[in-house]
C-alpha cells in the first residue's frame, strides 16, 4: 500500500482541523454616535436646496448616498417623526445615548442594504410611546402585531430622511402650474391664481385624474423618478418601498374604519373615552370637524405601498409630465390680436390690470386665442378663450397623452367641458362671471372728454353654499335641504361652556380663513356662525334644562358668553366672584354673531408670475453668489459715474481720521460750500438705483 494517498488524506484533515480552530474575525469597532454629529442638518439641507436650484433642471442628481450616511439628518428626521407621533418637537440635546445608538444602527442598515420595509420583527428603533418588550410575547399578541396595518416607527424615520433629500431635488423640476403637496403652495394660491389669470376665458375643462393615481404601476413611477435621480442605493430603497401593500389614495380615516367594526350602540353608551398611558391625544374637535370640510379635490391623499409621506411627492413627479405638456400647448395655442385690449404681445405680457377685479371688455369681433392651466393634486382646470372646438381638441390630446404615458384611458365624464355662464365648481368655490356695462370716459386730442357705454365681464369666485350645507349635514349639524334646521352639537355634551365656546370659535376662525378669497365671504361665514351658534344653543338648552333656545339666548345673550347654570341657588357664589378667584374659566362669546364682525373678501393683488417666498429667496441668494453679477454691477456703476454707499462711508472715516470731529463737515455743508464756490457736484445715485442696490 502506497503512503502517498494516506499522506494526502492526513494533510487534508490537518488543514480542515486548522481552519476549524481558526479564531473568527474580530467584530468591527463600535462607533460612538456623538463623534458622528459634526454638522448642522439645517445647513446641510439648505446647501442641497441651493445646489439643486443652481444646476439645470433637466440634469439628474447622481450622488445622494452621502446624505444617507450623515447621522445629523437622521437625528433631524427622528425629531420630526417624534413631533408627528407625540405632538411635541424634542430638542436635540434631550435625545439620549441609547436612542442615538439605535439611530446609528438604522442608518447602517439602510446604507448597507439590510433594511426591509414594514419589518415588525426586526426593530432598530421604537417610538417613545411604545413600551419595550421585556417579557415573553404570546403567539396571539405576536400574530396581532404582524397582522396590523400600522407601519413601524422606523419606517417613518426612513421616509423623513428620503423626503428631506428628494424634495429639493424634484422641486426645481416641478411646474409652476402645480399647487398641491408642495411647500409654499396650497388651495389659497390656486384660488388667487384663478382670480388673477383666468379672467376672460369662456370654456373650461375640468379634469379628474384620480383614476390614474389609483391604478398607476410602480414601473411608471420609478421611470419618472429615475429622470431626476440616478443614485442606485436611493433608487433601490424607493423601489423596495413600492413592494408593500397595494393601497392607493386612501381617504382620511378610512383605514380606521376598516380596522374596527362598528358595534351596535346600546342605550346610554355615550361615555368619555379614557386614553391609555402612552396613547397620543387625538386632534381637537374643531380640527377634526374642519378636516371633514375638505373639498373633493383635497379629500384624498395618495399612498403607495410603504412610501407613506413620500407618496404625494411621487404623484407630483408622475403628473409633472402632463404639466410640462400643457405648458408647451399654452405657448403653441396663443394667437394674439392687435385689436384686442388684453394679451397683445405675449402670454405673460403684463398688459392687464394687476389689481382685482379685472375688467375684460367684450366689444369687438376679433379676440385673442389664449389658454391657461392649473392643477391641484389629481384635479386640473383649463381655461380657454376661443371656440368650443378648441376645447374638444385639447381634451382629446389630454386623453391620448394619459393613455400613452400612464397606460390608462380616461372617458369624457372624467374630463368635462363647461361654459363660464353655468359656473365651474373647483375647491368648493364657484367660478363664474358677471356682465357689467360701465361708462368709459377718455380724453380726445383737443382735450374734450368723451363718454362711451362699454360692455365687459368680471371674474367672480364665490363659495358654494350648497356644498357647505351638504358637509354640515354629513357632520349632523343640520337636517333638511332647502331650509336646513340646526341640530344640537352632541360630541361636546360632556364639555363645559367655556371649553365648548373656545372650540367652536377656533372652528369658525378656520372657516373664515378658508373662505378668505371668496366674494361672498360675509354670507358664507355668517351662515356657518348661525349654524354653530344655534347648535350650541340647543345643546345648552338640553344640558341646563332650559327647554328652548330662546331661554338660552335670554340668559347667555346672543353670543352665548353669559354663564349658564342648571338651577338658580341664592347660596351659590356669583360667576364674577369665582372668575376673580380663578375657580372657573372665562367664557368667550361665539364669534361672528353680527355681520359687521365678519371680515370682507381679501382682494389683495396677486402677480401673474408668482413664486413662493422660499424660491424667491433662493434665486436671490444664488444670484448674489454669482461673481459675474457683481462684475456687471461694478461696470455699470463706473460707466454711469455713480458713487456707492461704501465709498461715502470710507470718505467719512478718512475725514474723521485726518480732520478730526470738529473739522468734519457734513454732506449738506460740503454741497453748500462747493455750490458757493461754483464747483459742479458729483452725480449721485437715484432713489430707484439705491433701492435696487440695497435689495441686491
Short mmCIF file of C-alpha atoms in Angstrom, two decimals, residues 337 339-342 359-368 385 436 440 452-457:
data_model
loop_
_atom_site.label_atom_id
_atom_site.label_comp_id
_atom_site.label_asym_id
_atom_site.label_seq_id
_atom_site.Cartn_x
_atom_site.Cartn_y
_atom_site.Cartn_z
CA UNK A 337 -54.77 90.04 -31.83
CA UNK A 339 -57.29 94.83 -31.94
CA UNK A 340 -57.85 93.19 -28.55
CA UNK A 341 -57.28 95.25 -25.41
CA UNK A 342 -55.60 92.44 -23.44
CA UNK A 359 -62.42 94.18 -16.33
CA UNK A 360 -62.34 92.23 -19.60
CA UNK A 361 -64.05 94.18 -22.42
CA UNK A 362 -66.44 92.16 -24.54
CA UNK A 363 -66.73 94.53 -27.52
CA UNK A 364 -65.10 93.77 -30.87
CA UNK A 365 -65.25 90.71 -33.09
CA UNK A 366 -61.61 89.66 -33.16
CA UNK A 367 -60.34 88.06 -29.97
CA UNK A 368 -57.03 86.76 -28.72
CA UNK A 385 -60.51 81.86 -24.78
CA UNK A 436 -71.35 94.76 -16.44
CA UNK A 440 -65.89 104.61 -20.12
CA UNK A 452 -68.98 105.76 -24.04
CA UNK A 453 -71.05 102.88 -22.72
CA UNK A 454 -68.93 99.72 -22.57
CA UNK A 455 -69.70 96.05 -22.07
CA UNK A 456 -67.42 93.67 -20.19
CA UNK A 457 -67.15 90.89 -17.64
#
